Short mmCIF file of C-alpha atoms and ligand atoms in Angstrom, two decimals:
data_model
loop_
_atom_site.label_atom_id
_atom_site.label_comp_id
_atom_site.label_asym_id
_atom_site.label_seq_id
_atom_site.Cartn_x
_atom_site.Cartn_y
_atom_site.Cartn_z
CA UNK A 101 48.04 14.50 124.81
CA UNK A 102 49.98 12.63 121.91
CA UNK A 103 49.51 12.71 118.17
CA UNK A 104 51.33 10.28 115.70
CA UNK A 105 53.27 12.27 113.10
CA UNK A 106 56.16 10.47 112.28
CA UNK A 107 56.23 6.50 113.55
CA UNK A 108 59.58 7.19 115.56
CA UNK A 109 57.85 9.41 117.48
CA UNK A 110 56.69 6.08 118.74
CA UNK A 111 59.39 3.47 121.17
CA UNK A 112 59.97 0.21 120.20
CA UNK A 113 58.17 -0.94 123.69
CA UNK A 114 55.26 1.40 122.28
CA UNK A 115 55.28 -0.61 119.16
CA UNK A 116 55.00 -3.74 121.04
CA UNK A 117 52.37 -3.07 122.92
CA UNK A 118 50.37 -1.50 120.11
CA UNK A 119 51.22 -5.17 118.19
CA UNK A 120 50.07 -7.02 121.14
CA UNK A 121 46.62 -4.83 121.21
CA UNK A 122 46.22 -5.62 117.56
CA UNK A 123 46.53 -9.33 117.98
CA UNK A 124 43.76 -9.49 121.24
CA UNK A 125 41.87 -7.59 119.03
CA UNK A 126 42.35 -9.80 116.11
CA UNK A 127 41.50 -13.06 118.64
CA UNK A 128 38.97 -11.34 121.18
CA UNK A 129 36.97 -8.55 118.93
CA UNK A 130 34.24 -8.64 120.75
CA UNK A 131 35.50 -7.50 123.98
CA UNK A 132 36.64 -3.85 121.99
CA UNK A 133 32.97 -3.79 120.28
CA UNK A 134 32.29 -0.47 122.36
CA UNK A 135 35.76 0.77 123.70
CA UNK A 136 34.83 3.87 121.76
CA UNK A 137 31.26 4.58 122.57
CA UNK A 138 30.10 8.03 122.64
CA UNK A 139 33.50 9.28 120.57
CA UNK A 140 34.28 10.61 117.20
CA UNK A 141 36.99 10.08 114.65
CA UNK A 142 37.08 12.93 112.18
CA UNK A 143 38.72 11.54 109.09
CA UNK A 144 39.95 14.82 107.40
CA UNK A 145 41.68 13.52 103.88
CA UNK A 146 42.75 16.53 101.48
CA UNK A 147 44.11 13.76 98.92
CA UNK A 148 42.82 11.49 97.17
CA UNK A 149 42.24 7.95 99.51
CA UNK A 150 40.10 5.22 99.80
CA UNK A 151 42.03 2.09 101.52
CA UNK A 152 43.65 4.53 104.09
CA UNK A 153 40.54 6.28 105.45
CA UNK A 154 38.04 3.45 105.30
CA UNK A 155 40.25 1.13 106.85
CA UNK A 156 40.17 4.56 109.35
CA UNK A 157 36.77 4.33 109.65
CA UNK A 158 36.33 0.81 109.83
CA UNK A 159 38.42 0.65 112.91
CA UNK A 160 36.41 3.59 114.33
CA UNK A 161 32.95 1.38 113.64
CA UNK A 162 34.65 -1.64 115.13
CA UNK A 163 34.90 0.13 118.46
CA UNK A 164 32.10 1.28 118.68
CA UNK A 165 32.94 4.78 118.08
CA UNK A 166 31.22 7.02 115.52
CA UNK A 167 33.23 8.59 111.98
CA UNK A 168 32.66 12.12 110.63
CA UNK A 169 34.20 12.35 107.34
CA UNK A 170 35.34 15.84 105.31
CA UNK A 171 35.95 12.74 102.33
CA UNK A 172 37.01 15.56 99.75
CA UNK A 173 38.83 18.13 102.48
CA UNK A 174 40.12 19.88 99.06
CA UNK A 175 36.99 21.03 97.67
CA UNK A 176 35.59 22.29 100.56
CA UNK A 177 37.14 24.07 103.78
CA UNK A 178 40.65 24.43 101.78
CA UNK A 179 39.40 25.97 98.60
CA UNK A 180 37.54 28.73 100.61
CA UNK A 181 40.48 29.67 101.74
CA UNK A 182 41.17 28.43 105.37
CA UNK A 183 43.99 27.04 106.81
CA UNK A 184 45.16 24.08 108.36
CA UNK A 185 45.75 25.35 111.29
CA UNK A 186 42.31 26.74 111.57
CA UNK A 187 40.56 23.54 110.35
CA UNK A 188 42.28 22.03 112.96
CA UNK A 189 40.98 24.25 115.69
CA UNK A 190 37.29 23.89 114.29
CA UNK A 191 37.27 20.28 114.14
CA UNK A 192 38.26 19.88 117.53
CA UNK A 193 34.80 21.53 118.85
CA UNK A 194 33.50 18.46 116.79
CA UNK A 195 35.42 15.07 117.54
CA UNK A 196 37.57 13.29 119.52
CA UNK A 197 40.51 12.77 117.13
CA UNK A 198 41.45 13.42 113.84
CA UNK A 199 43.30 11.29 110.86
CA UNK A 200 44.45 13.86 108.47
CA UNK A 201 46.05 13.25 104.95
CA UNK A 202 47.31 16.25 102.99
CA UNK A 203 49.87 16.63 100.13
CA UNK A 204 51.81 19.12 101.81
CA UNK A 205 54.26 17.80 103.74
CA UNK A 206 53.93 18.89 107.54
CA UNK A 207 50.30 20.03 107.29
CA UNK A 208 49.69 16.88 109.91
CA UNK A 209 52.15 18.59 112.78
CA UNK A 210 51.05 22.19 111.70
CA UNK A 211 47.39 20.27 112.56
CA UNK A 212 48.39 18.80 115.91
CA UNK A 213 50.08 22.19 116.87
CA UNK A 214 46.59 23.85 116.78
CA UNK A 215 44.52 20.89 117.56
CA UNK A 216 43.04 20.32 121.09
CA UNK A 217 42.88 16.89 120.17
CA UNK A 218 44.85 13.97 119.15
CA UNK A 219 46.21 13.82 115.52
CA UNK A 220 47.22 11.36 113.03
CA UNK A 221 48.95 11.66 109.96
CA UNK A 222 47.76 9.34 107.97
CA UNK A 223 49.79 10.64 104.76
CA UNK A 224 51.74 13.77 104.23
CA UNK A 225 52.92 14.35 100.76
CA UNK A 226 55.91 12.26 99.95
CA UNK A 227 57.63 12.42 103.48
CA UNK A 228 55.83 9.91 106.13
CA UNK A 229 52.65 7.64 106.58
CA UNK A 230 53.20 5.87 110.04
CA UNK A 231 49.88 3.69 110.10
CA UNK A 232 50.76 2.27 107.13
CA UNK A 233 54.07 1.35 109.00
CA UNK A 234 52.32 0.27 111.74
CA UNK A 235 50.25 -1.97 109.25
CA UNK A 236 53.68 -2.85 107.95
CA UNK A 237 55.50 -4.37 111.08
CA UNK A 238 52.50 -6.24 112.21
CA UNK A 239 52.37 -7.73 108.52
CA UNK A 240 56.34 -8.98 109.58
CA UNK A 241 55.53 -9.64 112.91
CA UNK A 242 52.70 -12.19 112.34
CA UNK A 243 54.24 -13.52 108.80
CA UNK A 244 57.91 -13.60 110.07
CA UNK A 245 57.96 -13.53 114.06
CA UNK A 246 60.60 -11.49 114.05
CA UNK A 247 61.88 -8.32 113.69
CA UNK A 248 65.53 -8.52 114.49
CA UNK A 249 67.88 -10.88 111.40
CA UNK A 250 66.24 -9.37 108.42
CA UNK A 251 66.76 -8.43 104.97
CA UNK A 252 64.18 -6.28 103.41
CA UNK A 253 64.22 -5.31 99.95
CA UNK A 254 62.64 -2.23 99.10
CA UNK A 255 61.56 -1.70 95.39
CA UNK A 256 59.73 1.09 93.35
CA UNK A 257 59.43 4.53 93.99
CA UNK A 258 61.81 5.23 96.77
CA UNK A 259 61.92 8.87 96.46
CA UNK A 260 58.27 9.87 96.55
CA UNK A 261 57.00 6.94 98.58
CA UNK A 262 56.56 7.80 101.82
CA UNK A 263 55.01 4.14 103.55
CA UNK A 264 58.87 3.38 102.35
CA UNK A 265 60.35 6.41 104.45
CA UNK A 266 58.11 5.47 107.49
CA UNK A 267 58.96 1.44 107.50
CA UNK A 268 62.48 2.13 107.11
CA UNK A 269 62.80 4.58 110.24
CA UNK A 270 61.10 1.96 112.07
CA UNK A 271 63.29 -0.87 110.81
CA UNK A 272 66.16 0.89 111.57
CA UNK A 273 65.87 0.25 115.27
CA UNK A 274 65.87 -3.40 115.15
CA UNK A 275 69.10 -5.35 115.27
CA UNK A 276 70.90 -6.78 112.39
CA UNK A 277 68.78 -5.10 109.70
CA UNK A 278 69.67 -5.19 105.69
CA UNK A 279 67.93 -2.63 103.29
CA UNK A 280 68.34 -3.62 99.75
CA UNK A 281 67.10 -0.21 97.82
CA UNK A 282 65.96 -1.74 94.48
CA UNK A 283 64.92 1.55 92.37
CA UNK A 284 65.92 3.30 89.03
CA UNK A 285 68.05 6.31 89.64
CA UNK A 286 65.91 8.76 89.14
CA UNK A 287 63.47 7.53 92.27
CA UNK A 288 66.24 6.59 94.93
CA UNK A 289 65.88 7.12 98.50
CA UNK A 290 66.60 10.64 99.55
CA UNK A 291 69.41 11.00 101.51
CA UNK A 292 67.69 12.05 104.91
CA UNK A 293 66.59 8.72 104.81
CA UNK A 294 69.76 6.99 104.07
CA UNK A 295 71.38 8.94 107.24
CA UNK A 296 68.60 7.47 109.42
CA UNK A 297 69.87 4.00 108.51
CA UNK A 298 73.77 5.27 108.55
CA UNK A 299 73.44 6.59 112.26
CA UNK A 300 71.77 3.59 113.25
CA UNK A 301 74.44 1.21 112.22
CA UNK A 302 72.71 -0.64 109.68
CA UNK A 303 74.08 -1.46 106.10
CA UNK A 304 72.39 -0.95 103.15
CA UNK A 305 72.61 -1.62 99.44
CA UNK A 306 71.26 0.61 96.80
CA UNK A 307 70.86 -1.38 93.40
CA UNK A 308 68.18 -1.04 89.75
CA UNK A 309 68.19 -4.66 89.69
CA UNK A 310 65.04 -6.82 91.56
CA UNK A 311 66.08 -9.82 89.87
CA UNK A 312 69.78 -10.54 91.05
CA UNK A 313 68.16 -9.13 94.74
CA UNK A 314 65.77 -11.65 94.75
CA UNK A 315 67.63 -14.79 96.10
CA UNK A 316 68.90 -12.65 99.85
CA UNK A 317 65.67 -10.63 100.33
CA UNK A 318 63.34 -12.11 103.72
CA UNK A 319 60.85 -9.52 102.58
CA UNK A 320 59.65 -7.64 99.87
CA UNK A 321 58.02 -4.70 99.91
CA UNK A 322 57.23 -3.35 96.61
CA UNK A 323 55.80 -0.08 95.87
CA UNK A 324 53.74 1.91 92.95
CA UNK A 325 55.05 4.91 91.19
CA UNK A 326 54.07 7.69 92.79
CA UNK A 327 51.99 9.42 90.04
CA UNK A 328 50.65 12.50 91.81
CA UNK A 329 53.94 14.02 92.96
CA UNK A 330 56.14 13.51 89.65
CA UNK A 331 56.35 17.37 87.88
CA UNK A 332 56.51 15.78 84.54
CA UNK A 333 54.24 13.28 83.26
CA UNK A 334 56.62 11.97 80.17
CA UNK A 335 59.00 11.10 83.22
CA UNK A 336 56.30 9.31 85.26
CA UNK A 337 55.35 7.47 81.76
CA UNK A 338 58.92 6.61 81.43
CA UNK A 339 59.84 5.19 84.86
CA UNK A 340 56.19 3.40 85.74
CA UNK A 341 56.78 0.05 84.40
CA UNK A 342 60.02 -0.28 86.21
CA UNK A 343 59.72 -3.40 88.15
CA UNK A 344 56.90 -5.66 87.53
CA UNK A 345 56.93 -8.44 89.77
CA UNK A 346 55.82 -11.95 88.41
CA UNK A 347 55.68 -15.80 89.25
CA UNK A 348 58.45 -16.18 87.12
CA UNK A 349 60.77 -13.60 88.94
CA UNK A 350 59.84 -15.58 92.50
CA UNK A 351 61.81 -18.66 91.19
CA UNK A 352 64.45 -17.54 92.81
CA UNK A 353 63.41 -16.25 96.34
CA UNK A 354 63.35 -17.61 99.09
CA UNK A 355 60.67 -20.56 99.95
CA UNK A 356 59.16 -18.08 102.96
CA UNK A 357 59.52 -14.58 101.31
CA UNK A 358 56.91 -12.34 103.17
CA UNK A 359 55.64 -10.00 99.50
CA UNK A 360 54.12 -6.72 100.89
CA UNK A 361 52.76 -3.48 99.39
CA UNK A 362 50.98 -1.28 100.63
CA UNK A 363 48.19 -0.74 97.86
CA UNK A 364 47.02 0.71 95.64
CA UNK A 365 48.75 -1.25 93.19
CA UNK A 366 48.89 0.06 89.69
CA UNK A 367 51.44 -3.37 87.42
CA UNK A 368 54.04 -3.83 89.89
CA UNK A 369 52.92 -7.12 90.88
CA UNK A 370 51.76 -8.90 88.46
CA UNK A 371 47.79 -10.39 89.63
CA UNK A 372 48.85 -13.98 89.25
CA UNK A 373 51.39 -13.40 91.94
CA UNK A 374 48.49 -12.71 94.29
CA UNK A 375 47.60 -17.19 94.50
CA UNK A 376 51.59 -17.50 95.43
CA UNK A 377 51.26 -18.35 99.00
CA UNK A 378 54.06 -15.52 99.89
CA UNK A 379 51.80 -12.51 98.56
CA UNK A 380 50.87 -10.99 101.64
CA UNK A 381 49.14 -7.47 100.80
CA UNK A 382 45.78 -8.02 101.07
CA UNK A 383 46.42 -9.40 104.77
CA UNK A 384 48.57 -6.18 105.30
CA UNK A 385 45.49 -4.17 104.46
CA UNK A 386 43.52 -5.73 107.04
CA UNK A 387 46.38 -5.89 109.53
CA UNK A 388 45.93 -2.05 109.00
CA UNK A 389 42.76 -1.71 110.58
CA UNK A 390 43.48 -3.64 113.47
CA UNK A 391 46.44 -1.48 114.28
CA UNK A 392 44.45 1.85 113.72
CA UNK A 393 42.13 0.28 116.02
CA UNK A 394 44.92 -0.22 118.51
CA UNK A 395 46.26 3.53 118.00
CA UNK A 396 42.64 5.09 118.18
CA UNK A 397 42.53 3.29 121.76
CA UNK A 398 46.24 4.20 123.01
CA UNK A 399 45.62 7.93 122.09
CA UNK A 400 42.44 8.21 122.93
CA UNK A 401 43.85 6.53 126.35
CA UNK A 402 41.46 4.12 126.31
CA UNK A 403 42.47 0.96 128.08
C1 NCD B 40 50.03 4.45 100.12
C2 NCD B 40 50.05 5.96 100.30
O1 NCD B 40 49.01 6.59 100.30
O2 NCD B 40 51.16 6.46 100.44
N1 NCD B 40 48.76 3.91 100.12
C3 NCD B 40 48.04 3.70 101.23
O3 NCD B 40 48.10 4.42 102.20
N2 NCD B 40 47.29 2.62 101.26
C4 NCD B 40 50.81 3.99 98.97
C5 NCD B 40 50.48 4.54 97.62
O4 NCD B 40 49.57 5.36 97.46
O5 NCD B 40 51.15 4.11 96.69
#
């Protein structure tokens, strides 16, 4: 049995196939309408979500398969007291496989450790979200064809964002890969992260500046402040406004920029950026789905 914890727990030939899945799916959706008859996701979210777990649930309904949803896992099992592990254990009487989001980070493998089913993390705290990754490199792979020759510019919250930890791990095992880490000081990568890069032989550049970053960057994948996990809320007022990307601050990218984020976004990108024919993150979102719908199949074994 496999869960999905952590995206490199997940080859690159995995990857591919899980891309190549997505994209039948995305031309031939018919022939997946019932993959998942008879089976049940159990979308267990103990933080706040609404993109991640419907676009969960969507891809559940798209195969055919049926949801049951804790939606507000906080207020119920977890404030009486139970654990993770024991949720776990209970839910897998009920359903097939679980997505889990908590703000503890590890509560997803402490989940799959007890489970008798399959388990997702589909968010833990500020360390990894690998279906948004997975949303991520199909986003690249059907904007940019590539995945090798790349310079991706990372900007925001780089310390608390975790779809940022997750896309850079799975960057790092392509060839000839440049990270430009655009962030203030206070919210720079942390430096697990930067040894993932080191000991893979890639370069990267940390720098506050999105502007002179602009003109080298292939992609850019911009990020919102990560509100919930900042201790001090005078600090999160502070630093929020950071970067704020607008049409006039694309004048000097390149013609076929790929613009991600992964949503919610809060002023980081500014909504008239969102006609420039480079904004990509509503297409990421539903990129999303189709790769969850790809996952639910390859761990449910499903062919
Ligand atoms: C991201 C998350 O939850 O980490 N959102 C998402 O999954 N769609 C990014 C964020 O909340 O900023």
């Amino acid at each position: 049995m496999r869960h999905l914890i952590d995206i490199l727990e997940l080859s690159v030939n995995e990857l591919d196939e899980l891309i190549s899945t997505a994209c039948d799916i995305i031309e031939n959706g018919e022939k997946y309408a019932h993959k998942c008859a008879g089976k049940k996701l159990a979308t267990l979210f103990f933080e706040p979500s609404t993109r991640t777990r419907l676009s969960f649930e969507a891809a559940m309904y798209e195969l055919g398969g049926n949801v049951l949803t804790m939606a507000d896992a906080g207020s119920s099992s977890a404030a009486k007291g139970e654990s993770v592990a024991d949720t776990a254990k209970m839910i897998s009487c009920y359903a097939d496989i679980i997505a889990m989001r908590h703000p503890k980070e590890g509560a997803p493998l402490v989940a799959a450790n007890n489970a008798t089913i399959p388990v997702i993390n589909a968010g833990d705290g500020g360390h990894h979200h690998p279906t948004q990754t997975l949303a991520d490199l199909l986003t690249i792979h059907r904007e940019k064809g590539r995945f090798n020759d790349l310079t991706i510019g990372l900007c925001g919250d780089l310390k608390f964002g975790r779809t940022v930890h997750s896309l850079i791990g799975a960057m790092t095992r392509y060839k000839h890969i440049k990270f430009v880490l655009i962030s203030p000081e206070e919210l720079r990568v942390p430096d697990y992260v930067k040894n993932i890069i080191t000991d893979a032989g890639h370069e990267f550049i940390e720098t506050t500046s999105l502007e002179e970053s602009m003109p080298m960057l292939d992609i850019l994948y911009m990020t919102r402040v990560q509100r919930e996990r900042f201790f001090n809320e005078e600090e999160y007022l502070r630093l929020k406004d950071s970067y704020i990307l607008n049409v006039e601050k694309l004048n000097n990218a390149k013609e076929d920029l790929v613009i991600m984020h992964p949503l919610p976004r809060v002023n980081e990108i500014s909504v008239a950026v969102d006609n420039d024919k480079r904004a990509c993150y509503f297409k990421q979102a539903l990129y999303g789905k189709y790769m969850r719908m790809a996952l639910i199949l390859k761990l449910l074994g499903i062919k």
